[in-house]
Amino acid sequence: MTIEHRHIHYACVATGLLVLLSAWNATLVHMMGILWSVDVFAHGLLAPFVSAALIWSRRKQFDQVPLTFSGFGLLILLAACFFWIGGKLFDVALLSHFGLVTAIQAIVIGMLGLRAYQAVLFPMLLLFFMVPFGYELVYPLQVMTAGIVVQVLDIIGADYTSQGMLISLPSGLYEVAEACAGVKFLFTSFFTGVLLAHLVFENWRSRIVLVLFSIGLPIIANALRVLLILLIAELSDQKLAKGFDHLVYGWVFLSFVLLLLITTAYRFSDKPLSSDHAPVTLSNSSRSEMTKPRLWLPIAMISLPLAGLALAPNTQVNIEESLQRQTVLEPLIAGDMKGYRVLNDTGLVVRPKFRSATGQKGSLLRKNGSVFYAYTAQVEDLSSGRRIFQPGNGLVNGEWRLVDRSITETETCSIPFQESVFVRGADSMMTWSTYFAGKDTVFNGVEEKISTARQSLFKDEIDGYIIVLSAPLVTEKETVRKIFSQFVSTFPLDSYLTINGGPVKKDGAICAE
């Protein structure tokens, strides 16, 4: 293949990527903004640079690979557009991010051919680390870390008590916070493990073992890090392992984990260092292969992202505008409470805040000596920037810390509630919360968006509904659960939330149709 022909293919790749990144610029900016601002996904910023370095290191062998236009790339680009448009329709950024990175792969395949893509397969697939996902692992890793720490404290015979993520030692109360979950350690180690598995191993079994090791190592090491910080703080009467010391210990441990991972990989390496850059042996006919004229294919691939941009719904996020909305919190009506007394809101129980709500009611209630806060809210026409789950909405303010969370079902109607326990100093509080996107019960933003998109196919507007019960945790959890369950079974939902298209009462209880 002549140099001129290769330059035509390279020019097509450059043009295709330029058009793609320009047309889907909002998705690119959003994805890079997350990688830059969310520490957990910082490894994604390295992915394009590592990928480019690996491709550059293979430039000599890549020059021997024949280039051709491939219709398979067009099929993959169609699938990428499907994901990207689906992400816009469902308001799920993860799908759009995945679609963008998949489209980059498709353009390389379509403009250079499958053999050329195979020559840079690993560096290209490495770009998928740019897709930010997995933040949902924070809470499970918090629980796992706290569990490991507690087990070790048991083994060494330490004097402690624990409740969820809170561990009380003689020197004070400690929390296994989100920053202690080790998600950043996990993702960074996993990224490094995948890279090392490719660079230093040829045997696939060894590669898989190393990747699994890169996942398990940071989880165990992070738990030991948290335990060490607790012990240092305990032995120094909280004079050490706080503030800057805490940060330094974190970075030292991360460096130790990566060093151990790299050392282990090269200790058992079965791949010569030079083998990754070995020349590709091609026949003379392969080297002189000419690209057949298929002008329609690059034109179609360059045009497809523009068509996707025209077909995608306009889902411009305007969260700031929704947060500026001032919604009056109206009191519940005493006459509808069936034996519950409405009290003045003294701040005894922290009330929820849903700034995206278009209507909300709440009151401090009392019955038989039990005091709790009941809150309902409605979000009209769920859409981008007007969500149940979005910044500015929450069950508590920033002073409270989550220590335990689970899903529980009431005996009446088997309605699911998310049970959460929060602490602030010596105070504890339990909440029951449930959320409806139309008639579907949802408990996170992904479920809300998928449910909204599915129901909107059959109805123009889908409203959101929120029910939250909060009470001081001064007695056993089971006592508070009985108080909440009794209230749920008699709560007059139709007095406070729109019935049409949303949750309704059935046999005097809150149910979904």
Coordinates of C-alpha atoms in Angstrom, one line a residue:
M1 CA 0.0 0.0 0.0
T2 CA 1.4 3.4 -1.0
I3 CA 2.0 6.1 1.5
E4 CA -0.6 8.2 -0.3
H5 CA -3.3 5.6 0.3
R6 CA -2.4 5.3 4.0
H7 CA -2.7 9.0 4.3
I8 CA -6.2 8.9 2.9
H9 CA -7.3 6.5 5.6
Y10 CA -5.6 8.5 8.3
A11 CA -7.3 11.6 7.0
C12 CA -10.7 9.8 7.1
V13 CA -10.0 8.8 10.8
A14 CA -9.1 12.3 11.8
T15 CA -12.2 13.8 10.0
G16 CA -14.5 11.2 11.5
L17 CA -13.2 11.7 15.0
L18 CA -13.4 15.5 14.6
V19 CA -17.0 15.4 13.4
L20 CA -17.9 12.9 16.2
L21 CA -16.4 14.9 19.0
S22 CA -17.8 18.1 17.7
A23 CA -21.4 16.7 17.2
W24 CA -21.3 15.0 20.6
N25 CA -19.3 17.7 22.3
A26 CA -21.8 18.0 25.2
T27 CA -21.3 14.3 26.1
L28 CA -17.5 14.6 25.9
V29 CA -17.5 17.7 28.1
H30 CA -19.8 16.1 30.6
M31 CA -17.7 12.9 30.8
M32 CA -14.4 14.8 31.1
G33 CA -15.9 17.1 33.7
I34 CA -16.8 14.0 35.9
L35 CA -13.3 12.6 35.4
W36 CA -11.7 15.9 36.4
S37 CA -13.9 16.7 39.4
V38 CA -14.7 13.3 40.9
D39 CA -11.6 11.9 42.6
V40 CA -12.9 8.3 42.3
F41 CA -12.7 8.4 38.5
A42 CA -9.3 10.2 38.2
H43 CA -7.8 7.1 36.6
G44 CA -9.9 7.8 33.6
L45 CA -7.9 10.9 32.8
L46 CA -4.8 8.7 32.3
A47 CA -6.5 6.3 29.9
P48 CA -6.2 8.3 26.7
F49 CA -2.6 9.2 27.4
V50 CA -1.6 5.6 28.1
S51 CA -3.6 4.5 25.0
A52 CA -1.8 7.0 22.8
A53 CA 1.6 6.0 24.2
L54 CA 0.9 2.3 23.5
I55 CA -0.2 3.1 20.0
W56 CA 2.8 5.2 19.4
S57 CA 5.1 2.5 20.6
R58 CA 3.6 0.2 18.0
R59 CA 3.9 2.6 15.1
K60 CA 6.6 0.6 13.2
Q61 CA 4.6 -2.7 13.2
F62 CA 1.4 -0.8 12.5
D63 CA 3.0 0.5 9.3
Q64 CA 3.1 -3.0 8.0
V65 CA -0.6 -3.6 8.5
P66 CA -2.8 -3.1 5.4
L67 CA -5.5 -0.6 5.7
T68 CA -9.0 -0.9 4.3
F69 CA -12.5 0.5 4.8
S70 CA -14.7 -1.9 6.8
G71 CA -18.5 -2.0 6.8
F72 CA -18.3 -3.7 10.2
G73 CA -17.3 -0.3 11.6
L74 CA -20.5 1.2 10.3
L75 CA -22.6 -1.4 12.1
I76 CA -20.7 -0.7 15.4
L77 CA -21.2 3.0 14.8
L78 CA -25.0 2.4 14.4
A79 CA -25.0 0.5 17.7
A80 CA -23.0 3.4 19.3
C81 CA -25.6 5.9 18.1
F82 CA -28.3 3.7 19.6
F83 CA -26.6 3.8 23.0
W84 CA -25.9 7.5 22.8
I85 CA -29.5 8.4 21.8
G86 CA -30.8 6.0 24.4
G87 CA -28.7 7.8 27.0
K88 CA -30.3 11.1 25.9
L89 CA -33.8 9.6 25.9
F90 CA -33.5 7.8 29.3
D91 CA -31.4 10.7 30.7
V92 CA -28.7 8.1 31.7
A93 CA -25.3 9.7 31.1
L94 CA -23.6 6.3 31.4
L95 CA -25.2 5.1 28.2
S96 CA -24.2 8.3 26.3
H97 CA -20.6 8.1 27.6
F98 CA -20.4 4.4 26.6
G99 CA -21.9 5.3 23.2
L100 CA -19.2 8.0 22.6
V101 CA -16.3 5.7 23.4
T102 CA -17.8 2.9 21.3
A103 CA -18.2 5.3 18.4
I104 CA -14.5 6.1 18.6
Q105 CA -13.8 2.4 18.3
A106 CA -16.2 2.1 15.3
I107 CA -14.5 5.0 13.4
V108 CA -11.1 3.4 13.7
I109 CA -12.5 0.0 12.5
G110 CA -14.5 1.5 9.7
M111 CA -11.7 3.8 8.4
L112 CA -8.7 1.5 8.9
G113 CA -10.1 -2.0 8.9
L114 CA -10.3 -4.9 11.3
R115 CA -6.7 -5.9 10.9
A116 CA -5.5 -2.5 11.8
Y117 CA -7.8 -2.3 14.7
Q118 CA -6.6 -5.7 15.9
A119 CA -3.0 -4.3 15.9
V120 CA -4.0 -1.6 18.4
L121 CA -6.8 -3.6 20.1
F122 CA -5.7 -3.3 23.7
P123 CA -4.9 0.5 23.6
M124 CA -8.3 1.1 22.0
L125 CA -10.2 -0.9 24.5
L126 CA -8.3 0.9 27.3
L127 CA -10.3 4.0 26.4
F128 CA -13.4 2.4 28.0
F129 CA -11.8 3.3 31.3
M130 CA -12.8 6.9 30.5
V131 CA -16.4 5.9 31.1
P132 CA -17.2 6.9 34.7
F133 CA -19.2 4.1 36.4
G134 CA -19.2 2.2 39.6
Y135 CA -19.7 5.0 42.2
E136 CA -22.5 2.8 43.6
L137 CA -19.7 0.6 45.0
V138 CA -19.0 3.2 47.7
Y139 CA -21.6 2.1 50.2
P140 CA -21.0 -1.7 49.8
L141 CA -17.3 -1.1 50.2
Q142 CA -17.9 1.1 53.3
V143 CA -19.8 -1.8 54.8
M144 CA -17.2 -4.3 53.8
T145 CA -14.4 -2.2 55.2
A146 CA -16.2 -1.6 58.5
G147 CA -16.9 -5.3 58.7
I148 CA -13.2 -6.3 58.2
V149 CA -12.0 -3.7 60.7
V150 CA -14.5 -4.9 63.3
Q151 CA -13.4 -8.6 62.8
V152 CA -9.8 -7.6 63.3
L153 CA -10.6 -5.6 66.4
D154 CA -12.4 -8.8 67.7
I155 CA -9.3 -10.9 67.0
I156 CA -6.9 -8.5 68.8
G157 CA -9.3 -8.2 71.7
A158 CA -9.8 -4.4 71.4
D159 CA -12.4 -2.6 73.7
Y160 CA -14.9 -1.3 71.2
T161 CA -18.6 -1.0 70.2
S162 CA -19.9 -0.6 66.6
Q163 CA -23.0 0.5 64.9
G164 CA -22.9 0.3 61.1
M165 CA -20.1 2.5 59.9
L166 CA -19.5 3.9 63.5
I167 CA -16.8 2.4 65.7
S168 CA -16.4 3.6 69.3
L169 CA -13.1 3.2 71.0
P170 CA -12.0 4.5 74.4
S171 CA -10.5 7.6 72.8
G172 CA -13.6 8.5 70.9
L173 CA -16.0 7.8 68.1
Y174 CA -14.8 7.0 64.6
E175 CA -16.6 6.8 61.3
V176 CA -15.8 4.7 58.2
A177 CA -16.8 7.5 55.9
E178 CA -17.2 7.4 52.1
A179 CA -13.5 8.5 51.7
C180 CA -12.6 5.3 53.7
A181 CA -14.4 3.0 51.3
G182 CA -11.4 2.7 49.1
V183 CA -13.1 3.0 45.7
K184 CA -10.3 5.2 44.4
F185 CA -7.8 2.6 45.5
L186 CA -9.9 -0.1 43.8
F187 CA -10.3 1.6 40.5
T188 CA -6.7 2.7 40.3
S189 CA -5.4 -0.7 41.2
F190 CA -7.8 -2.4 38.7
F191 CA -6.7 0.0 35.9
T192 CA -3.0 -0.8 36.7
G193 CA -3.7 -4.5 36.9
V194 CA -5.3 -4.6 33.5
L195 CA -2.4 -2.7 32.0
L196 CA 0.2 -4.9 33.7
A197 CA -1.6 -8.1 32.7
H198 CA -1.3 -7.0 29.0
L199 CA 2.3 -5.8 29.3
V200 CA 4.0 -8.6 31.3
F201 CA 1.9 -11.8 30.7
E202 CA 1.2 -13.8 27.6
N203 CA -0.7 -16.6 29.3
W204 CA -4.4 -15.7 29.7
R205 CA -4.7 -17.6 33.0
S206 CA -1.9 -15.5 34.5
R207 CA -3.6 -12.4 33.2
I208 CA -6.9 -13.2 34.8
V209 CA -5.2 -14.1 38.1
L210 CA -3.4 -10.8 38.1
V211 CA -6.6 -8.8 37.4
L212 CA -8.4 -10.6 40.2
F213 CA -5.4 -9.9 42.5
S214 CA -5.6 -6.2 41.5
I215 CA -9.2 -6.2 42.7
G216 CA -8.8 -8.1 46.0
L217 CA -5.6 -6.4 47.0
P218 CA -6.9 -2.9 47.4
I219 CA -10.0 -4.0 49.3
I220 CA -7.9 -5.9 51.9
A221 CA -5.2 -3.2 52.0
N222 CA -7.7 -0.4 52.4
A223 CA -9.3 -2.2 55.4
L224 CA -5.9 -2.5 57.0
R225 CA -5.2 1.2 56.3
V226 CA -8.4 2.2 58.1
L227 CA -7.5 -0.2 61.0
L228 CA -4.0 1.3 61.2
I229 CA -5.4 4.8 61.3
L230 CA -7.8 3.9 64.1
L231 CA -5.1 2.3 66.1
I232 CA -2.7 5.2 65.6
A233 CA -5.4 7.6 66.6
E234 CA -6.3 5.5 69.6
L235 CA -2.7 5.1 70.8
S236 CA -2.0 8.8 70.4
D237 CA -5.3 9.9 72.0
Q238 CA -6.4 11.3 68.6
K239 CA -3.3 13.5 68.3
L240 CA -2.1 11.7 65.1
A241 CA -3.8 10.2 62.1
K242 CA -6.1 13.3 61.6
G243 CA -6.4 15.9 59.0
F244 CA -3.2 16.1 56.9
D245 CA -1.8 12.9 58.5
H246 CA -4.9 11.0 57.4
L247 CA -4.3 12.2 53.8
V248 CA -0.7 11.3 53.9
Y249 CA -1.4 7.8 55.2
G250 CA -3.9 7.3 52.4
W251 CA -1.4 8.2 49.6
V252 CA 1.3 6.1 51.2
F253 CA -1.0 3.1 51.3
L254 CA -2.0 3.7 47.7
S255 CA 1.6 3.8 46.6
F256 CA 2.3 0.7 48.6
V257 CA -0.6 -1.2 46.9
L258 CA 0.6 -0.2 43.4
L259 CA 4.2 -1.0 44.2
L260 CA 3.2 -4.4 45.5
L261 CA 1.0 -5.0 42.4
I262 CA 3.7 -4.0 40.0
T263 CA 6.4 -6.0 41.8
T264 CA 4.2 -9.1 41.9
A265 CA 3.4 -8.8 38.2
Y266 CA 7.0 -8.5 37.1
R267 CA 8.1 -11.2 39.5
F268 CA 5.9 -13.8 37.8
S269 CA 6.1 -12.3 34.3
D270 CA 6.2 -14.8 31.4
K271 CA 6.6 -12.3 28.6
P272 CA 9.9 -10.8 27.3
L273 CA 10.0 -7.1 27.6
S274 CA 10.6 -6.7 23.8
S275 CA 7.8 -9.1 22.7
D276 CA 5.1 -6.4 22.8
H277 CA 6.8 -4.5 20.0
A278 CA 7.7 -7.5 17.9
P279 CA 7.3 -6.8 14.1
V280 CA 4.3 -8.3 12.4
T281 CA 5.2 -10.7 9.6
L282 CA 3.1 -10.2 6.5
S283 CA 3.2 -11.6 3.1
N284 CA 4.2 -9.5 0.1
S285 CA 0.7 -9.5 -1.1
S286 CA -0.6 -8.2 2.2
R287 CA 1.9 -5.4 2.2
S288 CA 0.9 -4.3 -1.3
E289 CA -2.8 -4.6 -0.7
M290 CA -4.7 -1.6 -2.1
T291 CA -7.9 -0.1 -0.7
K292 CA -10.9 -0.6 -2.9
P293 CA -12.8 2.6 -3.6
R294 CA -15.7 2.6 -1.2
L295 CA -16.4 6.3 -0.8
W296 CA -19.9 5.9 0.5
L297 CA -18.6 4.2 3.6
P298 CA -16.5 7.0 5.1
I299 CA -19.1 9.5 4.0
A300 CA -21.8 7.5 5.8
M301 CA -19.7 7.1 9.0
I302 CA -18.8 10.8 9.1
S303 CA -22.5 11.7 8.6
L304 CA -24.0 9.2 11.1
P305 CA -23.0 11.1 14.3
L306 CA -24.6 14.3 12.8
A307 CA -27.8 12.3 12.2
G308 CA -27.7 11.0 15.7
L309 CA -27.4 14.5 17.0
A310 CA -30.5 15.5 15.0
L311 CA -32.5 12.5 16.2
A312 CA -31.6 12.7 19.9
P313 CA -34.0 14.4 22.2
N314 CA -33.1 17.8 23.7
T315 CA -32.3 16.9 27.4
Q316 CA -30.4 20.0 28.4
V317 CA -29.8 19.6 32.1
N318 CA -30.8 22.7 34.1
I319 CA -30.4 21.6 37.7
E320 CA -29.5 25.1 38.9
E321 CA -32.8 26.4 37.8
S322 CA -34.7 23.7 39.6
L323 CA -32.7 24.3 42.8
Q324 CA -33.7 28.0 42.8
R325 CA -37.3 27.0 42.9
Q326 CA -38.8 28.0 46.3
T327 CA -41.5 25.6 47.2
V328 CA -43.6 26.3 50.3
L329 CA -43.8 23.4 52.8
E330 CA -47.4 23.1 53.9
P331 CA -48.4 21.4 57.2
L332 CA -50.3 18.1 57.2
I333 CA -54.0 18.4 58.1
A334 CA -54.6 17.3 61.7
G335 CA -58.1 16.1 61.0
D336 CA -56.8 13.5 58.5
M337 CA -54.2 12.0 60.9
K338 CA -56.6 9.6 62.6
G339 CA -55.4 10.0 66.2
Y340 CA -52.0 11.6 65.4
R341 CA -51.4 15.0 66.9
V342 CA -49.7 17.7 64.8
L343 CA -47.0 19.4 66.8
N344 CA -45.0 22.6 66.2
D345 CA -41.9 21.8 64.3
T346 CA -39.2 22.3 66.9
G347 CA -36.4 20.8 64.9
L348 CA -36.4 17.7 67.1
V349 CA -36.3 15.6 63.9
V350 CA -34.4 16.8 60.8
R351 CA -36.8 17.1 58.0
P352 CA -36.0 16.1 54.4
K353 CA -35.2 18.7 51.7
F354 CA -36.3 18.1 48.1
R355 CA -35.7 21.3 46.3
S356 CA -36.9 19.9 43.0
A357 CA -40.4 19.4 44.5
T358 CA -43.3 21.3 43.0
G359 CA -45.4 20.6 46.1
Q360 CA -44.6 19.3 49.5
K361 CA -46.2 18.8 52.9
G362 CA -44.8 17.8 56.3
S363 CA -45.4 17.9 60.0
L364 CA -44.1 16.7 63.3
L365 CA -46.5 14.2 64.6
R366 CA -47.1 12.5 68.0
K367 CA -49.1 9.5 69.1
N368 CA -48.9 7.5 72.4
G369 CA -45.7 9.3 73.3
S370 CA -44.0 8.6 69.9
V371 CA -42.8 11.6 68.0
F372 CA -41.8 11.5 64.3
Y373 CA -41.8 13.6 61.2
A374 CA -44.0 12.7 58.2
Y375 CA -43.1 14.3 54.8
T376 CA -44.6 13.9 51.3
A377 CA -43.6 15.7 48.1
Q378 CA -44.5 15.7 44.4
V379 CA -42.3 16.5 41.5
E380 CA -44.4 17.3 38.4
D381 CA -43.2 16.1 35.0
L382 CA -40.0 14.2 35.8
S383 CA -37.3 15.3 33.3
S384 CA -33.7 16.3 33.1
G385 CA -33.1 18.9 35.8
R386 CA -36.3 18.0 37.6
R387 CA -35.7 14.7 39.3
I388 CA -36.3 12.9 42.6
F389 CA -32.6 12.0 42.8
Q390 CA -30.5 15.0 42.0
P391 CA -28.1 17.5 43.8
G392 CA -29.9 19.6 46.4
N393 CA -32.3 16.8 47.4
G394 CA -31.8 14.6 50.4
L395 CA -33.1 13.1 53.6
V396 CA -30.8 15.1 55.9
N397 CA -28.4 17.9 55.8
G398 CA -24.6 17.7 55.6
E399 CA -24.1 17.5 59.4
W400 CA -25.6 14.0 59.5
R401 CA -23.7 10.9 58.4
L402 CA -25.2 7.7 57.0
V403 CA -24.2 4.6 59.0
D404 CA -26.6 2.0 57.8
R405 CA -29.0 1.4 54.9
S406 CA -31.3 -1.4 53.9
I407 CA -34.6 -2.1 52.1
T408 CA -37.5 -3.2 54.3
E409 CA -41.1 -4.0 53.5
T410 CA -44.2 -3.1 55.5
E411 CA -46.6 -5.9 56.3
T412 CA -49.4 -4.0 54.7
C413 CA -49.3 -4.1 50.9
S414 CA -45.6 -5.2 51.1
I415 CA -44.6 -1.7 50.1
P416 CA -40.8 -1.4 50.1
F417 CA -39.2 1.4 52.1
Q418 CA -35.5 2.2 52.3
E419 CA -34.5 2.3 55.9
S420 CA -31.5 4.5 56.8
V421 CA -29.8 5.3 60.0
F422 CA -27.9 8.6 60.4
V423 CA -25.8 10.0 63.2
R424 CA -24.6 13.4 64.3
G425 CA -22.4 13.3 67.3
A426 CA -24.3 11.4 70.0
D427 CA -27.6 11.7 68.2
S428 CA -29.1 9.0 66.0
M429 CA -32.0 9.1 63.6
M430 CA -33.9 6.6 61.5
T431 CA -35.7 7.3 58.3
W432 CA -38.0 5.3 56.1
S433 CA -38.3 6.6 52.5
T434 CA -39.9 5.5 49.3
Y435 CA -40.1 7.1 45.9
F436 CA -42.5 6.6 43.0
A437 CA -41.8 7.5 39.4
G438 CA -45.4 7.3 38.2
K439 CA -46.5 3.9 39.3
D440 CA -43.1 2.4 39.8
T441 CA -41.2 2.3 43.0
V442 CA -37.6 3.5 42.5
F443 CA -34.6 3.9 44.9
N444 CA -31.9 5.5 42.8
G445 CA -31.4 7.8 39.9
V446 CA -30.8 5.1 37.3
E447 CA -34.1 3.3 38.2
E448 CA -35.9 6.7 38.2
K449 CA -34.6 7.6 34.7
I450 CA -35.3 4.1 33.2
S451 CA -38.8 4.0 34.7
T452 CA -39.6 7.6 33.5
A453 CA -38.4 6.8 29.9
R454 CA -40.4 3.6 29.7
Q455 CA -43.6 5.1 31.0
S456 CA -43.3 8.2 28.9
L457 CA -43.6 6.1 25.8
F458 CA -47.3 5.7 26.7
K459 CA -47.9 9.0 28.6
D460 CA -46.8 12.6 28.1
E461 CA -45.9 13.4 31.7
I462 CA -44.7 11.3 34.6
D463 CA -44.8 12.7 38.1
G464 CA -42.6 11.7 41.0
Y465 CA -43.8 11.1 44.5
I466 CA -41.8 11.0 47.8
I467 CA -42.7 9.7 51.2
V468 CA -40.3 10.1 54.1
L469 CA -40.8 9.2 57.8
S470 CA -38.1 10.3 60.3
A471 CA -37.7 9.7 64.0
P472 CA -35.0 10.0 66.7
L473 CA -33.5 6.6 67.4
V474 CA -33.6 6.7 71.2
T475 CA -35.2 3.2 71.5
E476 CA -34.7 -0.1 69.7
K477 CA -34.9 0.0 65.9
E478 CA -37.9 -2.5 66.0
T479 CA -39.9 0.0 68.1
V480 CA -39.4 2.7 65.5
R481 CA -40.3 0.3 62.7
K482 CA -43.6 -0.5 64.4
I483 CA -44.4 3.2 64.7
F484 CA -43.7 3.8 61.0
S485 CA -45.5 0.7 59.9
Q486 CA -48.6 1.6 61.8
F487 CA -48.6 5.1 60.3
V488 CA -48.2 3.8 56.8
S489 CA -51.2 1.5 57.1
T490 CA -53.5 4.5 57.8
F491 CA -51.8 7.3 56.0
P492 CA -54.4 9.2 53.8
L493 CA -52.3 9.5 50.7
D494 CA -55.1 10.8 48.5
S495 CA -55.2 14.0 50.7
Y496 CA -51.7 14.9 49.8
L497 CA -50.5 13.4 46.5
T498 CA -52.1 13.3 43.1
I499 CA -53.7 9.9 42.5
N500 CA -53.9 10.1 38.7
G501 CA -50.9 8.3 37.3
G502 CA -49.2 7.7 40.6
P503 CA -49.3 5.6 43.7
V504 CA -52.8 5.0 45.1
K505 CA -54.5 3.7 48.3
K506 CA -55.6 0.1 48.4
D507 CA -57.5 -1.3 51.5
G508 CA -56.5 1.9 53.4
A509 CA -52.7 1.6 52.7
I510 CA -50.2 3.0 50.3
C511 CA -49.9 0.8 47.3
A512 CA -49.0 1.0 43.6
E513 CA -51.6 -0.1 41.1

